[in-house]
PDB file of C-alpha atoms in Angstrom:
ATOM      1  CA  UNK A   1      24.946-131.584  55.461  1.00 52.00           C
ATOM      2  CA  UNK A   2      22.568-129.882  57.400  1.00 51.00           C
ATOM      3  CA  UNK A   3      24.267-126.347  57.177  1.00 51.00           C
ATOM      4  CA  UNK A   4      24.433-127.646  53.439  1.00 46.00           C
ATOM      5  CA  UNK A   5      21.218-127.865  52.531  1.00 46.00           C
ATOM      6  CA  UNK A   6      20.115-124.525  54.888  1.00 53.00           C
ATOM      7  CA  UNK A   7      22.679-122.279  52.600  1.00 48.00           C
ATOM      8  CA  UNK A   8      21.226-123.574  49.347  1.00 43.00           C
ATOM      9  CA  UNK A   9      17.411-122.802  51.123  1.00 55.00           C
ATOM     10  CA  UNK A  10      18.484-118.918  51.993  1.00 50.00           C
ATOM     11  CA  UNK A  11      20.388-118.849  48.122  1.00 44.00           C
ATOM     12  CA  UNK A  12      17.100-120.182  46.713  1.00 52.00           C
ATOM     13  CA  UNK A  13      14.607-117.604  48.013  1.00 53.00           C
ATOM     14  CA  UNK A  14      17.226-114.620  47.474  1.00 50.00           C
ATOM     15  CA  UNK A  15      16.869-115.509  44.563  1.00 51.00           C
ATOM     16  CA  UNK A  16      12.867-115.640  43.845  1.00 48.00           C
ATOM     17  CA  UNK A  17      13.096-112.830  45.697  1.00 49.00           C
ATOM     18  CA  UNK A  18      15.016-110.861  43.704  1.00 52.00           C
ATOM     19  CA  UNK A  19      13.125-112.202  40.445  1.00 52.00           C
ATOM     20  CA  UNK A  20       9.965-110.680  42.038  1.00 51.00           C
ATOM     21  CA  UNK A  21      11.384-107.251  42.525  1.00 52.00           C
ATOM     22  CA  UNK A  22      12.636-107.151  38.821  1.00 54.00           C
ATOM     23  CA  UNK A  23       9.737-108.458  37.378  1.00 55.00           C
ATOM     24  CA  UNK A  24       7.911-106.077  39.458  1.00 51.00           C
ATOM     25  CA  UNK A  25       9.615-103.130  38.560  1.00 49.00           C
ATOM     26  CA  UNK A  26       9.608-104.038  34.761  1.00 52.00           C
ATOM     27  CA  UNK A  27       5.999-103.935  34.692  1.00 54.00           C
ATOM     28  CA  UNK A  28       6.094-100.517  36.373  1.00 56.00           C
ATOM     29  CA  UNK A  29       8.264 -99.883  33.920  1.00 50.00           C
ATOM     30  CA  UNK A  30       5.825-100.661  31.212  1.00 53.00           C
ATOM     31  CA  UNK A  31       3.286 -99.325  33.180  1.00 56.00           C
ATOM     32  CA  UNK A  32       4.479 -95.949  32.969  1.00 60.00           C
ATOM     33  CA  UNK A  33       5.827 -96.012  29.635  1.00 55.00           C
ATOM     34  CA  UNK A  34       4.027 -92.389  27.976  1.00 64.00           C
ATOM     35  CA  UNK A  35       1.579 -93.344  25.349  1.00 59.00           C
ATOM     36  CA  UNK A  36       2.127 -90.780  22.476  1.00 60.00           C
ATOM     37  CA  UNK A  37      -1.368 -90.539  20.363  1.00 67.00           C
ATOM     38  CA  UNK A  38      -0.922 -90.278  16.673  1.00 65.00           C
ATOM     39  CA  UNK A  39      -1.616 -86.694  14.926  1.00 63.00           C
ATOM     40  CA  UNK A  40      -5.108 -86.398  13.972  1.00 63.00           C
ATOM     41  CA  UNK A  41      -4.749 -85.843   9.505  1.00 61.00           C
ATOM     42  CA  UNK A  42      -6.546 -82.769   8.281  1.00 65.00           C
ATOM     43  CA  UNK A  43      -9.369 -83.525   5.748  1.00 78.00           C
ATOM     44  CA  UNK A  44      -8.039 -81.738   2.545  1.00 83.00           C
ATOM     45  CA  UNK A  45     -10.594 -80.276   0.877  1.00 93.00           C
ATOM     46  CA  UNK A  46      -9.637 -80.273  -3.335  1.00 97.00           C
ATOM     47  CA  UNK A  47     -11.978 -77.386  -4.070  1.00 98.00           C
ATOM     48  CA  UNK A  48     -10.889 -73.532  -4.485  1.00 98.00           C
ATOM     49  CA  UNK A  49     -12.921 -70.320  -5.583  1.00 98.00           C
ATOM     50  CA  UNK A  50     -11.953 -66.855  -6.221  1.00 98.00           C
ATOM     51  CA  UNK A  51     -13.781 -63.940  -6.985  1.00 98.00           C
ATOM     52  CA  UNK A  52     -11.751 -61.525  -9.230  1.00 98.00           C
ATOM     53  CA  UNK A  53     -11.538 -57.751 -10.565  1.00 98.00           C
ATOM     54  CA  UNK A  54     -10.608 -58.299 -14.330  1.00 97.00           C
ATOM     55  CA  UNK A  55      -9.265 -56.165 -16.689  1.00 97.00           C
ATOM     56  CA  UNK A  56      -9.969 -57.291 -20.379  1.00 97.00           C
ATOM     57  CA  UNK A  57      -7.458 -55.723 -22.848  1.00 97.00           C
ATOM     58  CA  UNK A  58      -7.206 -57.051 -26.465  1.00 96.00           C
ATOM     59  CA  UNK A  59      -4.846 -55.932 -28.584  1.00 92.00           C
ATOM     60  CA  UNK A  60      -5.497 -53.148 -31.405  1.00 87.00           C
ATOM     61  CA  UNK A  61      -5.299 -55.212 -34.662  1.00 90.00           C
ATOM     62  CA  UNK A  62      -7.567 -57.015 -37.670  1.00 93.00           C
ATOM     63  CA  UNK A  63      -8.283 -55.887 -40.987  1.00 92.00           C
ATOM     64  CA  UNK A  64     -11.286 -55.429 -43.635  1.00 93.00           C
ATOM     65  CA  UNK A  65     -10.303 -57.458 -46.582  1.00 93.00           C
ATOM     66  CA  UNK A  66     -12.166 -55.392 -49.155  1.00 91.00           C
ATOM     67  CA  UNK A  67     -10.144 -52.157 -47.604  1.00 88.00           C
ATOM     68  CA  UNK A  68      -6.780 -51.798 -48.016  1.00 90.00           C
ATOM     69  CA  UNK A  69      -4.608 -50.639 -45.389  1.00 91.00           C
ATOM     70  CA  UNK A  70      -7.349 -50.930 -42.418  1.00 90.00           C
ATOM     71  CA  UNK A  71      -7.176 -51.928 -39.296  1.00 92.00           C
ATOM     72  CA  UNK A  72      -9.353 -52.294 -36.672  1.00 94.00           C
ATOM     73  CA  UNK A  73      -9.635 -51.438 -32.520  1.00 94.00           C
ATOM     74  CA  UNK A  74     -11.895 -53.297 -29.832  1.00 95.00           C
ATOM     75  CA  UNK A  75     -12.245 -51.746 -26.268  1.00 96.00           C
ATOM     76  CA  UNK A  76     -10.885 -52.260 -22.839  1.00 97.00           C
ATOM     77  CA  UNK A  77     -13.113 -53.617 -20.703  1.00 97.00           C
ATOM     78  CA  UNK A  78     -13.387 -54.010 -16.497  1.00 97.00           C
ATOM     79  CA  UNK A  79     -15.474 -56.928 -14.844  1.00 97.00           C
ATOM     80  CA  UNK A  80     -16.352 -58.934 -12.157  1.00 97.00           C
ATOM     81  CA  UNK A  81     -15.463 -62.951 -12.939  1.00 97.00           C
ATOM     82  CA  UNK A  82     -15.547 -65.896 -10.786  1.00 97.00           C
ATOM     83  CA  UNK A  83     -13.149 -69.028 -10.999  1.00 97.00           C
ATOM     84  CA  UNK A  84     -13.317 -72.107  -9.962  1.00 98.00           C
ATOM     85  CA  UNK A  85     -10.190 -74.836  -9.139  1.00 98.00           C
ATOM     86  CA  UNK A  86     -10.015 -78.563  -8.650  1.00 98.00           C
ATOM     87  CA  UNK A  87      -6.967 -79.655  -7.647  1.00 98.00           C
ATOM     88  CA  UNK A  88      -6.175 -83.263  -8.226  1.00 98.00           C
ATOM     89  CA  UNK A  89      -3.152 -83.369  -6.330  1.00 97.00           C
ATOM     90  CA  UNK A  90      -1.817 -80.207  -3.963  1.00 95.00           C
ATOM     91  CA  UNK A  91       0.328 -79.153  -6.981  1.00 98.00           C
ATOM     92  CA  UNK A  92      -1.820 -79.851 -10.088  1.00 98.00           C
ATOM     93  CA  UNK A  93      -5.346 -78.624 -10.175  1.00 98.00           C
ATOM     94  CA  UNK A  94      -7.821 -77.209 -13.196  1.00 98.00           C
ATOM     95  CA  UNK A  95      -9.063 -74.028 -13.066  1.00 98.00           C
ATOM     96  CA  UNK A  96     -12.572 -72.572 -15.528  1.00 97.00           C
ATOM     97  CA  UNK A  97     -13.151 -68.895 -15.019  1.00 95.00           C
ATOM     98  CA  UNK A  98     -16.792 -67.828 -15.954  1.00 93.00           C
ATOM     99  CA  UNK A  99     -17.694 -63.930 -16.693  1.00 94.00           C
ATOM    100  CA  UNK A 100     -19.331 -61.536 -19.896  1.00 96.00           C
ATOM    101  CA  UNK A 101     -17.761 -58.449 -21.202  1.00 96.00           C
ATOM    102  CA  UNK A 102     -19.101 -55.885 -23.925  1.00 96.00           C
ATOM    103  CA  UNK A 103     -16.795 -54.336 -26.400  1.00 96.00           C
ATOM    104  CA  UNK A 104     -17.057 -51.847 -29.197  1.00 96.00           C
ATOM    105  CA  UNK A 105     -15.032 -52.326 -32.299  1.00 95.00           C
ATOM    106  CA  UNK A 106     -14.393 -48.939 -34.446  1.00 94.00           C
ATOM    107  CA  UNK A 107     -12.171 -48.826 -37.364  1.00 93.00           C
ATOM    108  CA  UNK A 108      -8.605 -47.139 -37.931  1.00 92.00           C
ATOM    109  CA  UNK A 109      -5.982 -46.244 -39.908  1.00 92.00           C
ATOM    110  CA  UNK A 110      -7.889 -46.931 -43.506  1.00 90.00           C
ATOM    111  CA  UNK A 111     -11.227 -47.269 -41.249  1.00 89.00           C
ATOM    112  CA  UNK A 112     -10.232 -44.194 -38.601  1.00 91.00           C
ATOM    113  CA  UNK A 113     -13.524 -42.662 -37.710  1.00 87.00           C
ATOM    114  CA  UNK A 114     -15.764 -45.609 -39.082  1.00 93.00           C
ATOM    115  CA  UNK A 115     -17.897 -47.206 -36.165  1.00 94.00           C
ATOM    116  CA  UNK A 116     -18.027 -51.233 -36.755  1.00 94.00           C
ATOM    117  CA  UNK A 117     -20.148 -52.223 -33.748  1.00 95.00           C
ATOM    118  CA  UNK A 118     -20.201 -53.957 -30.837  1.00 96.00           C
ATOM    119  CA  UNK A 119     -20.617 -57.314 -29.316  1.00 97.00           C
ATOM    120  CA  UNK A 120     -20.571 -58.622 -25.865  1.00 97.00           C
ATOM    121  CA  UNK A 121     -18.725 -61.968 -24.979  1.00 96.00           C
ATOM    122  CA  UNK A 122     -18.968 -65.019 -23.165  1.00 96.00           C
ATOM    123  CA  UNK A 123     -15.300 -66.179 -22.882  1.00 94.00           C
ATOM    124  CA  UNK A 124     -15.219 -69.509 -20.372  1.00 95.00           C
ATOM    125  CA  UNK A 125     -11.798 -70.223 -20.043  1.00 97.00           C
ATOM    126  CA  UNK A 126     -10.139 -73.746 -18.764  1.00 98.00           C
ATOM    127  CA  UNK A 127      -6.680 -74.031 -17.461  1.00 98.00           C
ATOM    128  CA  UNK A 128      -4.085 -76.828 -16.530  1.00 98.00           C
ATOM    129  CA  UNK A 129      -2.399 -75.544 -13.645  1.00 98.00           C
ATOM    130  CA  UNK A 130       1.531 -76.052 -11.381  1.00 98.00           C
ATOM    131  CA  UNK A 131       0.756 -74.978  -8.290  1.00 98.00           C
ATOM    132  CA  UNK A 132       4.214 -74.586  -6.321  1.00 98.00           C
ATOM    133  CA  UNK A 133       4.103 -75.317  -2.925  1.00 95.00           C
ATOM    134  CA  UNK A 134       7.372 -74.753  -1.211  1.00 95.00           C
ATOM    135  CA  UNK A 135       6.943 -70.826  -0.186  1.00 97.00           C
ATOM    136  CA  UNK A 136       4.875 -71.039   2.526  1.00 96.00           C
ATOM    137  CA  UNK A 137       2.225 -68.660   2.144  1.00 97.00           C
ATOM    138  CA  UNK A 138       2.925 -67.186  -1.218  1.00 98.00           C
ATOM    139  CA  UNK A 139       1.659 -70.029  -3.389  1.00 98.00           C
ATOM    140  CA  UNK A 140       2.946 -69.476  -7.060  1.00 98.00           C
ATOM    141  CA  UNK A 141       1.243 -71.062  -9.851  1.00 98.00           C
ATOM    142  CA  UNK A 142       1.574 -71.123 -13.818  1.00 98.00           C
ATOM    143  CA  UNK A 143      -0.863 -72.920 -16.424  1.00 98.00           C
ATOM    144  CA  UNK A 144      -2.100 -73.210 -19.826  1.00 98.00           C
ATOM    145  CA  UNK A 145      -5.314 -74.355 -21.446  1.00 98.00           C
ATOM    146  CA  UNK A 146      -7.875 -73.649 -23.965  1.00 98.00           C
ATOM    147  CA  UNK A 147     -10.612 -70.767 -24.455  1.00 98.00           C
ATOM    148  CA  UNK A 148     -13.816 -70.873 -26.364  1.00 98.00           C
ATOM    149  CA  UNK A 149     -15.598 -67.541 -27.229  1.00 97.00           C
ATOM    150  CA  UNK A 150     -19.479 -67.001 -27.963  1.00 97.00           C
ATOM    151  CA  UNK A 151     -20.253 -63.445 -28.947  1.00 97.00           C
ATOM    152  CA  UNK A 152     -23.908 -62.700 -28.661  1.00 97.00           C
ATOM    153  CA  UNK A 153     -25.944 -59.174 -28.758  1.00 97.00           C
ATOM    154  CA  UNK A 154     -24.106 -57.704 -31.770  1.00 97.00           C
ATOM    155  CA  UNK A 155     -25.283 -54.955 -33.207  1.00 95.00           C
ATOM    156  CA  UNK A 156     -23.687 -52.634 -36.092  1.00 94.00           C
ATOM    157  CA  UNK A 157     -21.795 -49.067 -35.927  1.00 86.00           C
ATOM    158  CA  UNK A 158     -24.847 -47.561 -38.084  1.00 78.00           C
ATOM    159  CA  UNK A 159     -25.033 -45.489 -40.877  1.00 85.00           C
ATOM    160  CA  UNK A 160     -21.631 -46.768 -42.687  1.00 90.00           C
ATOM    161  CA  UNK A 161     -21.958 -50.706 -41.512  1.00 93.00           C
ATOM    162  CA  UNK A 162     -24.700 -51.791 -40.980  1.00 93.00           C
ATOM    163  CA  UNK A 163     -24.469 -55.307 -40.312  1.00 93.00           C
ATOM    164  CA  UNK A 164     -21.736 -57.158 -38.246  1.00 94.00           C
ATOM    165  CA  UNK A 165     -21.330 -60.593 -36.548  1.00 95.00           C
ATOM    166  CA  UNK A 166     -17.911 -62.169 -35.075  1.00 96.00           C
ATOM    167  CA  UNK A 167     -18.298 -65.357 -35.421  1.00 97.00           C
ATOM    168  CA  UNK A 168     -17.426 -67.744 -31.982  1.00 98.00           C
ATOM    169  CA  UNK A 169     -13.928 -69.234 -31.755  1.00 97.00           C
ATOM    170  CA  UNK A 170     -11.131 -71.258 -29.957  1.00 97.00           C
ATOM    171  CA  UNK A 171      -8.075 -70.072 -28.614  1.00 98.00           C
ATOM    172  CA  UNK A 172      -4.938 -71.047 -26.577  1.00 98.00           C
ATOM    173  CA  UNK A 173      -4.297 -69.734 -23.382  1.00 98.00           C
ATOM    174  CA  UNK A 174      -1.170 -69.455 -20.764  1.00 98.00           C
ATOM    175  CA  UNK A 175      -1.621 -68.677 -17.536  1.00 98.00           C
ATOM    176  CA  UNK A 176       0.754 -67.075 -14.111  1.00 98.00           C
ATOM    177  CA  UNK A 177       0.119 -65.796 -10.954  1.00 98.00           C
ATOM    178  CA  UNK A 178       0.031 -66.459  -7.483  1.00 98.00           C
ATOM    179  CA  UNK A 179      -2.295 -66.480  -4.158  1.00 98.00           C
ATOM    180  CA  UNK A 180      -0.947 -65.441  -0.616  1.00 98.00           C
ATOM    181  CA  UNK A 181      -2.798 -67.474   2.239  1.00 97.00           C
ATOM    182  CA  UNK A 182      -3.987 -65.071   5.087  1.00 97.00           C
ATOM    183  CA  UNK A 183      -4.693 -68.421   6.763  1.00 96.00           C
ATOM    184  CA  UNK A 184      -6.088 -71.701   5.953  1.00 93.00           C
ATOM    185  CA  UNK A 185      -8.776 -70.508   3.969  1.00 97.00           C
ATOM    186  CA  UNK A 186      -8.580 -66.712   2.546  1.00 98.00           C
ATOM    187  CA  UNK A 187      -5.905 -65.526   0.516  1.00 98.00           C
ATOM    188  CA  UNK A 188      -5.395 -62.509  -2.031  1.00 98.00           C
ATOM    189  CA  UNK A 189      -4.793 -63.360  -5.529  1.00 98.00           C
ATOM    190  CA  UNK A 190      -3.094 -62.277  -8.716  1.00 98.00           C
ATOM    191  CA  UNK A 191      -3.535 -63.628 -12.382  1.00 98.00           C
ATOM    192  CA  UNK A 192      -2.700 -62.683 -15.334  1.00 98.00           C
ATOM    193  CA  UNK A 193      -3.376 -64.763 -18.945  1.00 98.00           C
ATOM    194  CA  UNK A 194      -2.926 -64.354 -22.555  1.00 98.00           C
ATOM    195  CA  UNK A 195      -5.322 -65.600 -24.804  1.00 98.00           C
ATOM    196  CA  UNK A 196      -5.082 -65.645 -28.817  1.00 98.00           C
ATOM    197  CA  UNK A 197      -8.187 -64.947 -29.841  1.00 97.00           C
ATOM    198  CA  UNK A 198      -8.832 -63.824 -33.299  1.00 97.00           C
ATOM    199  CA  UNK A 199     -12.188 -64.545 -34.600  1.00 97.00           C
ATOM    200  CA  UNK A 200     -13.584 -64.144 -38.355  1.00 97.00           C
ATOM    201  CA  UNK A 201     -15.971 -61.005 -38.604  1.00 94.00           C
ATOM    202  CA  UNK A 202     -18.519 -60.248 -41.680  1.00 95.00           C
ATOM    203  CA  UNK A 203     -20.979 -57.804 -42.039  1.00 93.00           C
ATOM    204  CA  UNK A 204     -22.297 -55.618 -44.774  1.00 93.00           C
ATOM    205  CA  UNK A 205     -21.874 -51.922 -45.818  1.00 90.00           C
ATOM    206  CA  UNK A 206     -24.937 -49.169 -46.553  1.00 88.00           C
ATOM    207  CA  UNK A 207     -26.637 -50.067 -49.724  1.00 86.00           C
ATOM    208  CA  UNK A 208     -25.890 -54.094 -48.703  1.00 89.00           C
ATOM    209  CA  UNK A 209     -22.159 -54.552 -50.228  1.00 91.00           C
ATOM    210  CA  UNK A 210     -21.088 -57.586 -48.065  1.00 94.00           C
ATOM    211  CA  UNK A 211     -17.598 -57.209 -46.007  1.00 93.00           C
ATOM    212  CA  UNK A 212     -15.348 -59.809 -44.424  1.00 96.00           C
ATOM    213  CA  UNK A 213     -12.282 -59.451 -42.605  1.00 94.00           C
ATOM    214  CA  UNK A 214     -10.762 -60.652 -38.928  1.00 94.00           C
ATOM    215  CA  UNK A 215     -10.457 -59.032 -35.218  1.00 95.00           C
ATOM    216  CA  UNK A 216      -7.143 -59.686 -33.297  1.00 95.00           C
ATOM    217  CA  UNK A 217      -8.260 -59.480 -30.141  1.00 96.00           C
ATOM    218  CA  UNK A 218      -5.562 -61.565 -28.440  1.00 97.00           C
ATOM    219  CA  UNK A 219      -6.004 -60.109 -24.774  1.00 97.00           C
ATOM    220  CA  UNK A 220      -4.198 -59.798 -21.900  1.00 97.00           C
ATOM    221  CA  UNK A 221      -6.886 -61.089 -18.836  1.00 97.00           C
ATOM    222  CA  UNK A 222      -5.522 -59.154 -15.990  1.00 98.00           C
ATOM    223  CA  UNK A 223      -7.535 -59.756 -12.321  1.00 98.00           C
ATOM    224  CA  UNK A 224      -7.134 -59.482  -8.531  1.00 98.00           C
ATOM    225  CA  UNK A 225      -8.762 -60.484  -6.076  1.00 98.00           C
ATOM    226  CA  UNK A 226     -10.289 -62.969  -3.019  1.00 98.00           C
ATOM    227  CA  UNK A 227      -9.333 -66.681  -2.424  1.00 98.00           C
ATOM    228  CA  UNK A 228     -11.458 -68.977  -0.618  1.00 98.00           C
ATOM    229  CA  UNK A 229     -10.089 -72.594  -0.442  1.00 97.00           C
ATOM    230  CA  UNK A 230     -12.400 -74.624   1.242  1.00 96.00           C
TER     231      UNK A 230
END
């Protein structure tokens, strides 16, 4: 009995023995388990400028009703223009580009030689925009929108009319072009729209006979230039 109840005494403290060394090694265990800290997010910032080199290049078209076979031409222009972008989401943002341009309208075919005048323009421009975002740097983007047009400063060609006012108008616009990202913030951008813009003109000949006819501008908005996206 006695060599009994001395066996079960060594079995019993093998035993809490060897629950101490597992319980001690399972909190090492735990204890040394590597603690992997969750990546800090980025603040996205929804806000975008770029300052742009545009080329302004309506179309050579319109007509004099009171003439017969006329037409009319309006100027190229170059300018500086800023735009600004929201973007709602990293793919859909709206974009309103702000700048002035001056053109000169002279007649042709019917009208070639006559000098119509000239006007300068305050175009603001606001675009719905795709931006695709699966080509890394090159960011790809097409959009569409609406223009309004206020011409201001006109003045007439002179001695053969000598009175002329284009009157302010709305026009659809599409949109495509694309910025590469030097890096988180700067990029170099491309644009291109088309805007059909063909406002009513009226004016008056020497001697006070009163004209009317329209301008087809319908230009092609051609920049390049800096991206900043804050």
């Amino acid at each position: 009995m006695k060599k009994v109840v001395t066996a079960l005494s060594a079995l019993m403290m093998a035993t809490a023995i060897t629950g101490i060394a597992t319980t001690a090694y399972a909190a090492d265990l735990f204890a040394r388990a590597p603690y992997y800290k969750a990546p800090a997010v980025e603040a996205w910032n929804p806000w975008m400028i770029r300052l742009r080199v545009l080329g302004v290049l309506p179309e050579k078209g319109g007509s004099v009703d009171q003439v017969a076979g006329s037409s009319l031409r309006t100027s190229d222009q170059v300018v500086p223009e800023l735009d600004i972008s929201y973007f709602f989401t990293r793919n859909i943002a709206a974009e309103v580009i702000l700048g002035v341009t001056r053109h000169h309208v002279t007649g042709a075919d019917a009208l070639a030689g006559v000098d119509v005048g000239k006007a300068w323009l305050l175009p603001p421009t606001l675009t719905l925009q795709y931006h695709f975002t699966d080509f890394g740097a090159f960011k790809p983007y097409v959009g569409a929108g609406v223009n309004y047009t206020w011409f201001f400063s006109q003045s007439a060609g002179g001695t053969t009319v000598t009175n002329s006012h284009l009157h302010d108008s709305f026009a659809p616009v599409v949109q495509f072009g694309f910025d590469y990202m030097i890096d988180k913030h700067w990029g170099w951008n491309v644009d291109v729209k088309k805007i059909w813009l063909r406002p009513e003109w009226d004016g008056a000949l020497a001697g006070g006979t009163p004209i009317t006819g329209k301008v087809k501008l319908d230009p092609w908005l051609i920049g390049t230039g800096i991206t900043y996206k804050f």
